Tab-separated table of C-alpha atoms in Angstrom:
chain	number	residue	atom	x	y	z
A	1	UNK	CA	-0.987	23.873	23.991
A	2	UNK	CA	-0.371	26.548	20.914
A	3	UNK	CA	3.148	25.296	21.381
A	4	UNK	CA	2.813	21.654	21.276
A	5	UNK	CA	0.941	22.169	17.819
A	6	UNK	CA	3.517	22.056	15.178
A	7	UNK	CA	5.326	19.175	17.279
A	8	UNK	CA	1.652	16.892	16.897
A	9	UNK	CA	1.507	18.110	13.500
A	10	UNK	CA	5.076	17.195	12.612
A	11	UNK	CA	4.841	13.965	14.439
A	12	UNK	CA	1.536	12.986	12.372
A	13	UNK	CA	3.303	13.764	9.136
A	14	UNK	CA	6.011	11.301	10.194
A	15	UNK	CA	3.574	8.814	11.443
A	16	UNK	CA	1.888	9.105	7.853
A	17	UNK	CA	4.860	8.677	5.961
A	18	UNK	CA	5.582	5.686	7.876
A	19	UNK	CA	2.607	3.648	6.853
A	20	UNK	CA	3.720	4.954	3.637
A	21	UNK	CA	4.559	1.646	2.979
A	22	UNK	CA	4.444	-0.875	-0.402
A	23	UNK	CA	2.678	-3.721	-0.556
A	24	UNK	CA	3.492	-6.126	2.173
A	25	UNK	CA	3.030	-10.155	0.635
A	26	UNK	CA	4.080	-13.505	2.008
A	27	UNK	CA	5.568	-15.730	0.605
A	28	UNK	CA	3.099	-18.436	-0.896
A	29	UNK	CA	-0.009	-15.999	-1.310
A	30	UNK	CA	-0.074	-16.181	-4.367
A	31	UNK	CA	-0.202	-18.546	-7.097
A	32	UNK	CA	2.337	-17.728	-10.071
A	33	UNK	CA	0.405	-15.511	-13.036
A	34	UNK	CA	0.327	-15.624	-16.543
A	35	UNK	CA	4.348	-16.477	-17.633
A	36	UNK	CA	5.324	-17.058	-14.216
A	37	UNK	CA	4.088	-13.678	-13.022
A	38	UNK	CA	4.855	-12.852	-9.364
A	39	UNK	CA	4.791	-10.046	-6.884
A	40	UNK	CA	8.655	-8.326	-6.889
A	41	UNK	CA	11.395	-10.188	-4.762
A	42	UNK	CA	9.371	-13.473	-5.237
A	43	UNK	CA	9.741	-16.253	-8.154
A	44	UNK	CA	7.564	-18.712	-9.408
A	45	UNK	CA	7.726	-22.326	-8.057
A	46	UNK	CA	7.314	-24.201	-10.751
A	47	UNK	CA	8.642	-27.845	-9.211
A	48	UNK	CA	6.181	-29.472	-6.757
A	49	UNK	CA	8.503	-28.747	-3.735
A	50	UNK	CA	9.138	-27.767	-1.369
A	51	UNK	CA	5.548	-26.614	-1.155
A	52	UNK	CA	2.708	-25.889	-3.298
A	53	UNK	CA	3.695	-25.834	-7.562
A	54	UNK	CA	3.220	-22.807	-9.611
A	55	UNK	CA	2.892	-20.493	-6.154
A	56	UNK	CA	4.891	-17.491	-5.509
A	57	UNK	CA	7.668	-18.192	-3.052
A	58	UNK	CA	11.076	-16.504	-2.230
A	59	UNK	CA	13.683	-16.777	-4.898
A	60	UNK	CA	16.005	-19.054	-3.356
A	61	UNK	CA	12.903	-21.516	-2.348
A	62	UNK	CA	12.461	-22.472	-5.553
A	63	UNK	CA	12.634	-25.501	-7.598
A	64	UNK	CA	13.021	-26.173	-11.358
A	65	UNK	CA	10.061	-27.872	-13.234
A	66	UNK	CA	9.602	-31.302	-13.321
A	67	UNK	CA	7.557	-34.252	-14.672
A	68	UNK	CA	6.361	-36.867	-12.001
A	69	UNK	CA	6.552	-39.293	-14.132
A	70	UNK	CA	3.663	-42.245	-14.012
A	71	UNK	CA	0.574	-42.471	-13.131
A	72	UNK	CA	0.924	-38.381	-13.895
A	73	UNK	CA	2.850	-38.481	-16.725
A	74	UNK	CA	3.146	-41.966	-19.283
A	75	UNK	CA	5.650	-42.113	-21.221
A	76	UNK	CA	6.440	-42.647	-23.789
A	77	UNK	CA	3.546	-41.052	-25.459
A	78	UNK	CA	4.638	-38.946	-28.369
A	79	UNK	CA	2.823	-40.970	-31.046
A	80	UNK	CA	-0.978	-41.571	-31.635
A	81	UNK	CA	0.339	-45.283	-31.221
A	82	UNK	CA	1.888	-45.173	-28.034
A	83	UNK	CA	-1.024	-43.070	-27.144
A	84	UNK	CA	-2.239	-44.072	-23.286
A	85	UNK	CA	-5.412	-46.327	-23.434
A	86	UNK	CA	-8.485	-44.695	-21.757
A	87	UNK	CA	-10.693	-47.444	-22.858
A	88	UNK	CA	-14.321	-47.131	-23.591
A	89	UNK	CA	-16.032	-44.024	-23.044
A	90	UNK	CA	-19.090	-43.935	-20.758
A	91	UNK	CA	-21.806	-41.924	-20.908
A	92	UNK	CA	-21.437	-40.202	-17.388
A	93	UNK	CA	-18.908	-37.898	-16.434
A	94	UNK	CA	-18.227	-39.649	-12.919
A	95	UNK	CA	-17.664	-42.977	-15.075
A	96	UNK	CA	-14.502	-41.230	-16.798
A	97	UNK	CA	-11.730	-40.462	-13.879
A	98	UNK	CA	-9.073	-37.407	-14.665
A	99	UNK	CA	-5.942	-38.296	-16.662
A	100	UNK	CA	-3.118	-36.252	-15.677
A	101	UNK	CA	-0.380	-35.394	-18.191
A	102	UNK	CA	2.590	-33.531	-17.981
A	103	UNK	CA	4.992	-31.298	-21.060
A	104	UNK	CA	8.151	-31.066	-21.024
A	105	UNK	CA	9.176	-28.760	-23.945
A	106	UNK	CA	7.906	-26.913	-26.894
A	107	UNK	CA	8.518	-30.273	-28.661
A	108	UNK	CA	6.785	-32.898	-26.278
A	109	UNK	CA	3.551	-34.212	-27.601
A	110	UNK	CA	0.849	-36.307	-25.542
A	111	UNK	CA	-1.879	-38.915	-26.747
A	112	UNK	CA	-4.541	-40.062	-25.229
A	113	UNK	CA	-6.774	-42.579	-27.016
A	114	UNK	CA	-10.328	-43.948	-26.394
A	115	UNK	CA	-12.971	-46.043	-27.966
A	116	UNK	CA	-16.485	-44.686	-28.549
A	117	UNK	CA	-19.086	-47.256	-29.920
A	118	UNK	CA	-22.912	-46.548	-28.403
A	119	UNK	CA	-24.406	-43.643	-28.377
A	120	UNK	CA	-25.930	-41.653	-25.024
A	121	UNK	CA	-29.147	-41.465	-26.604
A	122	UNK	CA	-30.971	-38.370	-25.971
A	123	UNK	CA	-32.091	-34.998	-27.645
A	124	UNK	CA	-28.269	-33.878	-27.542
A	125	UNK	CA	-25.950	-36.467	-27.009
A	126	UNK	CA	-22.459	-34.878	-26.929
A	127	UNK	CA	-18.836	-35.790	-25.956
A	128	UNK	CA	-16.308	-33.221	-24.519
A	129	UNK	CA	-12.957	-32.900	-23.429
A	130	UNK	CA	-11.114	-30.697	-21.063
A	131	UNK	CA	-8.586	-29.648	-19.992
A	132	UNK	CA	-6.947	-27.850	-16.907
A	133	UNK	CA	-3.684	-26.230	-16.519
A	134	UNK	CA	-1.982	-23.708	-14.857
A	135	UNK	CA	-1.521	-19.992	-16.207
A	136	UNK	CA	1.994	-19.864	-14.775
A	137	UNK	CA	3.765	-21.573	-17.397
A	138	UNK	CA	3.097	-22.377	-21.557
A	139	UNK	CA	-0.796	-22.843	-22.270
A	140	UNK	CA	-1.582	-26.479	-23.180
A	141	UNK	CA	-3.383	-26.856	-26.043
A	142	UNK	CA	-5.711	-29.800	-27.519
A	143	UNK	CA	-6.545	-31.548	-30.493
A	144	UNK	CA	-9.536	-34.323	-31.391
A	145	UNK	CA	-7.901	-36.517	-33.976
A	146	UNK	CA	-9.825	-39.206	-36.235
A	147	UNK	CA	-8.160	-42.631	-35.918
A	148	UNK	CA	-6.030	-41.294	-39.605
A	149	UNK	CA	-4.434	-39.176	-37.583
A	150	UNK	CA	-6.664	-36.424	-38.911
A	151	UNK	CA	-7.692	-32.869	-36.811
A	152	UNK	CA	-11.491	-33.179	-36.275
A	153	UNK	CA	-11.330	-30.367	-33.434
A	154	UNK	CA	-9.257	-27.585	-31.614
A	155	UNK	CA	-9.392	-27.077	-27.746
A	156	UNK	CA	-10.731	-23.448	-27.085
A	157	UNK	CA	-10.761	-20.968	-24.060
A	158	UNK	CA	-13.628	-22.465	-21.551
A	159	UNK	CA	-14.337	-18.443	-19.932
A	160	UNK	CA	-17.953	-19.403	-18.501
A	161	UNK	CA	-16.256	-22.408	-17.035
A	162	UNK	CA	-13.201	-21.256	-15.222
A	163	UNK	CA	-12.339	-18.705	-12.879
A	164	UNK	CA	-8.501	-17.861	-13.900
A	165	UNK	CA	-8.118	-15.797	-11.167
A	166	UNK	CA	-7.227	-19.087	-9.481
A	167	UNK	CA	-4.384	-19.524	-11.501
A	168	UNK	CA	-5.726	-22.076	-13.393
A	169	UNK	CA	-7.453	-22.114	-17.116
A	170	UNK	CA	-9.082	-24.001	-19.353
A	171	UNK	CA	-9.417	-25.272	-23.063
A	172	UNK	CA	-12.169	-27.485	-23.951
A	173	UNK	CA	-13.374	-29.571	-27.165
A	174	UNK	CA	-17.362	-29.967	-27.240
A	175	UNK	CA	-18.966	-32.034	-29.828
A	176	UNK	CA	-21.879	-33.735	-31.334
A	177	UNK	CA	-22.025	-37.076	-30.386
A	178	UNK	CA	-19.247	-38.773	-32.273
A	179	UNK	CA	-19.557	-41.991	-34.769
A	180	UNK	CA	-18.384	-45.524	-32.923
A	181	UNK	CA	-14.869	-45.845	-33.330
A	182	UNK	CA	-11.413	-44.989	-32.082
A	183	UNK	CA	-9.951	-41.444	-31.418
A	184	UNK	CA	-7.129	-39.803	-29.861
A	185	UNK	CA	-6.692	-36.461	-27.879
A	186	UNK	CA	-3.316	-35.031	-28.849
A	187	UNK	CA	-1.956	-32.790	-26.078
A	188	UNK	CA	0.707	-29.980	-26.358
A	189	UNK	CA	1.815	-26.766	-25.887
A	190	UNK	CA	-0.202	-23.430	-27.683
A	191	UNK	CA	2.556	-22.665	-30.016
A	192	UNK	CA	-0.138	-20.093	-30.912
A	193	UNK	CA	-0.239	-18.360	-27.492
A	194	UNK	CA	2.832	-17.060	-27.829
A	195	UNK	CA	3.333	-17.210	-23.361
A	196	UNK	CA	5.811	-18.706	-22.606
A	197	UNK	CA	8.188	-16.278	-20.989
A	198	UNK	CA	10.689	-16.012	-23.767
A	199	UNK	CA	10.827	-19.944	-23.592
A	200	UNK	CA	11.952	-19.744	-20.028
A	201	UNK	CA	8.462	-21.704	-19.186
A	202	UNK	CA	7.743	-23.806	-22.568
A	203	UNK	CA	6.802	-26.849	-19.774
A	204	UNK	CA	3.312	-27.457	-17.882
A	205	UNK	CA	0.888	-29.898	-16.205
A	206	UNK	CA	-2.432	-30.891	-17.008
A	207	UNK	CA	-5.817	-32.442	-16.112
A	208	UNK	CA	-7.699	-34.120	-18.569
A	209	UNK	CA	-11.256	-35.153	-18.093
A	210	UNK	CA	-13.139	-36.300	-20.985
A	211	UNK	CA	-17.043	-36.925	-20.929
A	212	UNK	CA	-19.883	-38.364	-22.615
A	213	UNK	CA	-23.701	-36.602	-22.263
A	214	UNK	CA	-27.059	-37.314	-23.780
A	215	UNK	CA	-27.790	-33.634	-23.054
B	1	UNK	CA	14.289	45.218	56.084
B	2	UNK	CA	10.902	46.274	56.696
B	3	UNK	CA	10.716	49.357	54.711
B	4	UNK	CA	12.499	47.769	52.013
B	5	UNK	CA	9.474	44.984	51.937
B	6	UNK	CA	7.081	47.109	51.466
B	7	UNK	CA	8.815	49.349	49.087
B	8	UNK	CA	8.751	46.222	47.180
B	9	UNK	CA	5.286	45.202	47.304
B	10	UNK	CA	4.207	49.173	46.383
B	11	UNK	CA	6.442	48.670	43.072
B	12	UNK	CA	5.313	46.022	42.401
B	13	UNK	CA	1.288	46.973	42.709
B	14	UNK	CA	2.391	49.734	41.063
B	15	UNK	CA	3.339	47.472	38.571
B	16	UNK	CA	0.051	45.422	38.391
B	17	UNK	CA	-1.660	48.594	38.136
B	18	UNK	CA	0.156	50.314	35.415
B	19	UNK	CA	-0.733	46.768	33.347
B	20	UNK	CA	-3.815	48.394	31.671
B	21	UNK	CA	-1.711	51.127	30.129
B	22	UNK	CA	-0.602	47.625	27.719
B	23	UNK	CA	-0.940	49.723	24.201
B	24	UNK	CA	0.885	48.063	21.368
B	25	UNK	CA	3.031	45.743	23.098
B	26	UNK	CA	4.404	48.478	25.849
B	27	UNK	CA	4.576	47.459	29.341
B	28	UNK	CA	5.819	50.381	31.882
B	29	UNK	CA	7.882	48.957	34.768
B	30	UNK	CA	7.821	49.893	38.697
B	31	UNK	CA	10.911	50.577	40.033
B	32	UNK	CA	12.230	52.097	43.387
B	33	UNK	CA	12.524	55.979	43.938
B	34	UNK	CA	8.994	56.653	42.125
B	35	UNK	CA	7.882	57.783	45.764
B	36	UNK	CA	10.078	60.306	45.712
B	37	UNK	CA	9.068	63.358	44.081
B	38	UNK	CA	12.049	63.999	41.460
B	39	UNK	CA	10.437	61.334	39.576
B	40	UNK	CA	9.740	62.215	36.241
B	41	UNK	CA	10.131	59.505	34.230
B	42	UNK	CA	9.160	55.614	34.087
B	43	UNK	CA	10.747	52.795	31.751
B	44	UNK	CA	8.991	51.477	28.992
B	45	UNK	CA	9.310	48.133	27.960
B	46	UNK	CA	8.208	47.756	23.923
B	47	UNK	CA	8.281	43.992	22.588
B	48	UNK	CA	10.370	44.159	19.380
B	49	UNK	CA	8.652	42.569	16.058
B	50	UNK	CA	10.015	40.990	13.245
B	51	UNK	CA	10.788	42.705	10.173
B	52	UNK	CA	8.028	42.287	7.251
B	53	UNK	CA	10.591	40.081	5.755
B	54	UNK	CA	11.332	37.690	8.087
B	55	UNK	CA	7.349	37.588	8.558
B	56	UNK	CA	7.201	36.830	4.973
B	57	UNK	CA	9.912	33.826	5.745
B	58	UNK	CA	7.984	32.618	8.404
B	59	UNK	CA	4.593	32.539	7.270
B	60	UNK	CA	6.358	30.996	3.420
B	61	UNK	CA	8.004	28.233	4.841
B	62	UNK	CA	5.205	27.698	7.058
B	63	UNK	CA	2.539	27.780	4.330
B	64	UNK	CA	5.160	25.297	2.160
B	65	UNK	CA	5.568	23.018	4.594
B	66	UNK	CA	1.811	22.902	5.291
B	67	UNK	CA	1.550	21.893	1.345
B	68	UNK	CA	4.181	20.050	0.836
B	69	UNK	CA	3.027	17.478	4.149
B	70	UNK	CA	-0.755	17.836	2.234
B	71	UNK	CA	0.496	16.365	-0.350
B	72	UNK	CA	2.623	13.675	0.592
B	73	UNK	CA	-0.481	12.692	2.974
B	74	UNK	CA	-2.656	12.768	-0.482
B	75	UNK	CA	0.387	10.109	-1.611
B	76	UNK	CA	0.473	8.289	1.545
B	77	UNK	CA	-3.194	7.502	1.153
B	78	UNK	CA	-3.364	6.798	-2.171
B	79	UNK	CA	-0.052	4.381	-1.591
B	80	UNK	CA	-1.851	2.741	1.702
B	81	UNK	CA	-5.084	2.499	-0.141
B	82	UNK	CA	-3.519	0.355	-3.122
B	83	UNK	CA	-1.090	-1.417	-1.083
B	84	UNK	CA	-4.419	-2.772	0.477
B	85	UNK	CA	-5.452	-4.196	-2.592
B	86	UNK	CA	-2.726	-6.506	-3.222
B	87	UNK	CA	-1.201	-7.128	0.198
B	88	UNK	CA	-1.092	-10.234	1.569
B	89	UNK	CA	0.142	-11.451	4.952
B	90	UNK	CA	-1.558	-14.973	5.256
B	91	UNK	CA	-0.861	-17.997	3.117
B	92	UNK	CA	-2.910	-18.810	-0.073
B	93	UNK	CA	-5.177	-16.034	-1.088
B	94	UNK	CA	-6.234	-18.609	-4.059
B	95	UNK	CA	-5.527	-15.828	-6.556
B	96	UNK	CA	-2.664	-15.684	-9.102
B	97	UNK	CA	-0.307	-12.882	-9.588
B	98	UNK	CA	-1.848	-10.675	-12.575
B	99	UNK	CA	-0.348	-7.981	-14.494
B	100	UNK	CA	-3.234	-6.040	-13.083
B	101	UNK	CA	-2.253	-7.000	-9.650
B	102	UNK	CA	1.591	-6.364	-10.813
B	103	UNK	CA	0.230	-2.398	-11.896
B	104	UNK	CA	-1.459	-1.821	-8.896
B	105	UNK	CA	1.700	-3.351	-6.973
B	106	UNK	CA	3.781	-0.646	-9.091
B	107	UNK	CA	1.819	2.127	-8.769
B	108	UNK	CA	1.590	1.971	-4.740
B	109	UNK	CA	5.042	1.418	-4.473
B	110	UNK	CA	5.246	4.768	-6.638
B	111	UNK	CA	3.609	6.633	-4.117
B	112	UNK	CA	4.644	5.298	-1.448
B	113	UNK	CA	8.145	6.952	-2.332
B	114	UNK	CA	6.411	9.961	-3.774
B	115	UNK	CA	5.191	10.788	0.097
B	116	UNK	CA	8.601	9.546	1.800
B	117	UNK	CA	10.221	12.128	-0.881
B	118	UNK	CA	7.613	14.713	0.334
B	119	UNK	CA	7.446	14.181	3.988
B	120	UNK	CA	11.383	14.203	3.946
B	121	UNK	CA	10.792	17.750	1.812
B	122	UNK	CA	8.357	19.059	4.755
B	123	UNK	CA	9.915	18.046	7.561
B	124	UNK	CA	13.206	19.995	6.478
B	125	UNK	CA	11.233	23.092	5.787
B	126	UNK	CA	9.389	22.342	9.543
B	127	UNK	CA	13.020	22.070	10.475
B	128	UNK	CA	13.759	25.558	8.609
B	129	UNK	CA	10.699	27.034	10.117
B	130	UNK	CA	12.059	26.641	13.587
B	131	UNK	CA	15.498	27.893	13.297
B	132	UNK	CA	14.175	31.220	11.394
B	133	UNK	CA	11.661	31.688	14.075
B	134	UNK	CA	14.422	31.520	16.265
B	135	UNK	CA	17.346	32.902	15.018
B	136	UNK	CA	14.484	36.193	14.089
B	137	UNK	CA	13.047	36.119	17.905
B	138	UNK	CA	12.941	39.994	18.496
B	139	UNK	CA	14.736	41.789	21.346
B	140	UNK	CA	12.967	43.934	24.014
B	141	UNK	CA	13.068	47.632	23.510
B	142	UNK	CA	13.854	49.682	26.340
B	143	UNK	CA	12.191	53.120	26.651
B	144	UNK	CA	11.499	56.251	29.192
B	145	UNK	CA	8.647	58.049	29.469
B	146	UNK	CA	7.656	61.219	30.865
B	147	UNK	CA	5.275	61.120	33.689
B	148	UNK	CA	2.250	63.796	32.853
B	149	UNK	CA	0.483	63.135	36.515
B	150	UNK	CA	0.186	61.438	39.420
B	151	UNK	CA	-3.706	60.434	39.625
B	152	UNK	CA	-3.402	60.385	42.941
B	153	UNK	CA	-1.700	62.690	44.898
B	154	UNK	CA	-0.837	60.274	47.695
B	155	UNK	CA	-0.146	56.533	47.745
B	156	UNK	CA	-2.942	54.758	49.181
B	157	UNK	CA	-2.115	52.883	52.320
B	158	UNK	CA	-4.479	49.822	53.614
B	159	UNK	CA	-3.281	47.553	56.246
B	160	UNK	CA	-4.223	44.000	56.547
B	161	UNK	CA	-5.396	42.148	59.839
B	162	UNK	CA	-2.813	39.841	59.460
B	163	UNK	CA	-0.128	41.851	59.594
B	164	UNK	CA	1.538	44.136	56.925
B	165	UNK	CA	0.422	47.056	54.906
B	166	UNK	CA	-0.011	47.777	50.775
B	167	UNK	CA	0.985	51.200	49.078
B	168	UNK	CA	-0.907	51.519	46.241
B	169	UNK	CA	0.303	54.508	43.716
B	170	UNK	CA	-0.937	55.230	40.326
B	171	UNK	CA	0.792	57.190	37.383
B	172	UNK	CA	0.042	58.036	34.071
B	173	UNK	CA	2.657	58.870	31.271
């Protein structure tokens, strides 16, 4: 038994250094990070095939970005006139369905317009706008413009609203309730943010739900 | 043939009984002829030792390899422990790739090769260990001794009822 000793011992070491293994992921566990982050060997997907967008796949199982095209992306829709119509705004959140949008390049601009004439009434009547993206690729920003054309608000990080550890973030606009008329949301990329892996990923999708309260 | 039997069975009690006299690693044979009374001497089998410095190999590479496979286990752990964090073998964890997740990822990876590096290290010491222990294995020394008496002044003869008989003879030296 004395003998056999050393032999377990050295056995165990090898065993040990064995399991002495990095980090074993699959392919799709993951969802791409901030710039396209993903685990080594693996790329970000940022087309919508051949499985899930913005998840980390093998290299060679990845496709380029690319718009959908309508009903998730209208175009044209560079210019607050060509903006897409999202009629009148209701006072319920479930009376406003998403909008989905999509960015092509640091230079690709969306509009969304929408009328707002009665108010929700209330001790707080507000309206807000939001919007959803993933972190893999450029942060989308957004803008409330006046029917001049004029900034009224900036889009800023929702943190008590979204978990980004799904990959996804937010920026929203929240306001006091706003005077009847027409306004536009103006969509693009944060030229701010400065994340957009060296301009390899100046592209993204977005959700856009926009919302009218009395509270 | 007979005598020659149980010539062989008194050496070797004589042997079995000279065991005790075991001081330091000397054993004292049985041969044939110690019947006889020009006896005077018996061998004297000493177990050779190792030198202090090939102890001092021994016990070093020993003692490094213990170390060195201490602390490529401390790496292994550490490298198994944060490879847990960030593996993934199923599809869709719902989590995105951070660069906390990418540090972690880094770090076990680092370790992980740290203990390969140092299990590699210990197991060619282990390896080292072996061939010095035997390439050093002692040889026996060969001694004789003078006999100083015979405790008995006759062998001891006992018969058993199934046939046979034992000689029994002590010495001391």
């Amino acid at each position: 038994m004395q003998s056999r000793t050393p032999h377990f011992a050295l056995a165990l070491a090898l065993a040990l250094g064995a399991t002495a293994c990095a980090p074993d992921i699959a392919t799709n566990s993951y969802f791409c990070g901030p710039e396209g982050l993903c685990p080594p060997k693996q790329s970000c997907n940022f087309g919508e095939f051949p499985d899930i967008a913005y998840s980390c796949q093998l290299p060679e199982s990845v496709s380029a970005f690319r718009c959908a095209g309508a009903p998730l992306d209208q175009e044209p829709d560079d210019t607050q006139e060509q903006g897409t119509a999202l009629g009148e705004l209701q006072c319920e959140t479930r009376q406003n369905l998403p909008s989905f949008g999509c960015i092509t390049s640091a230079t690709d601009v969306d509009h969304f317009v929408f009328n707002k004439s009665a108010s929700c009434g209330g001790d707080n009547p507000q309206v807000q706008a939001r919007i959803q993206f993933p972190i893999g690729a450029a942060p989308v920003s957004v803008q409330l413009l006046d029917a001049t054309g004029a900034t009224l608000r900036t889009g800023e990080f929702c943190s008590s609203q979204v978990e980004t550890d799904t990959g996804m973030e937010s920026r929203c606009i929240t306001t006091p309730d706003l005077e009847a008329g027409t306004y536009t949301l103006r969509i693009s990329l944060d030229s701010e943010a400065n994340a957009n892996c060296s301009g390899e990923c100046d592209f993204n999708r977005y959700k856009l739900v926009l919302a009218a309260s009395s509270r | 043939m007979f005598s020659v039997r149980i010539l062989a069975v008194a050496a070797l009690t004589s042997g079995l009984t000279l065991l005790p006299c075991w001081h330091g690693g000397k054993i004292a044979y049985a041969q044939e002829g110690y019947f006889s009374n020009g006896v005077t001497t018996v061998p004297v089998v000493k177990k050779g030792s190792r030198s202090s410095q090939e102890r001092t190999v021994i016990v070093s590479l020993l003692g490094a390899s213990a170390v060195v496979a201490a602390l490529g286990t401390y790496y292994a752990l550490d490298a198994k422990s944060l490879s847990d964090q960030v593996s993934a073998s199923q599809d869709h964890t719902n989590l995105a790739w951070s660069p906390r997740r990418d540090s972690i990822y880094s770090d076990s990876d680092r370790s992980a090769k740290i203990a390969q590096v140092t299990f590699g290290i210990s197991g060619a010491l282990f390896l080292g260990l072996i061939a010095t222990y035997i390439i050093t294995s002692p040889d026996d020394l060969v001694s004789a001794r003078e006999l100083q008496s015979k405790l008995q002044s006759l062998p001891s003869i006992s018969v058993s009822q199934e046939g046979g008989m034992l000689v029994r003879q002590s010495w001391a030296y």
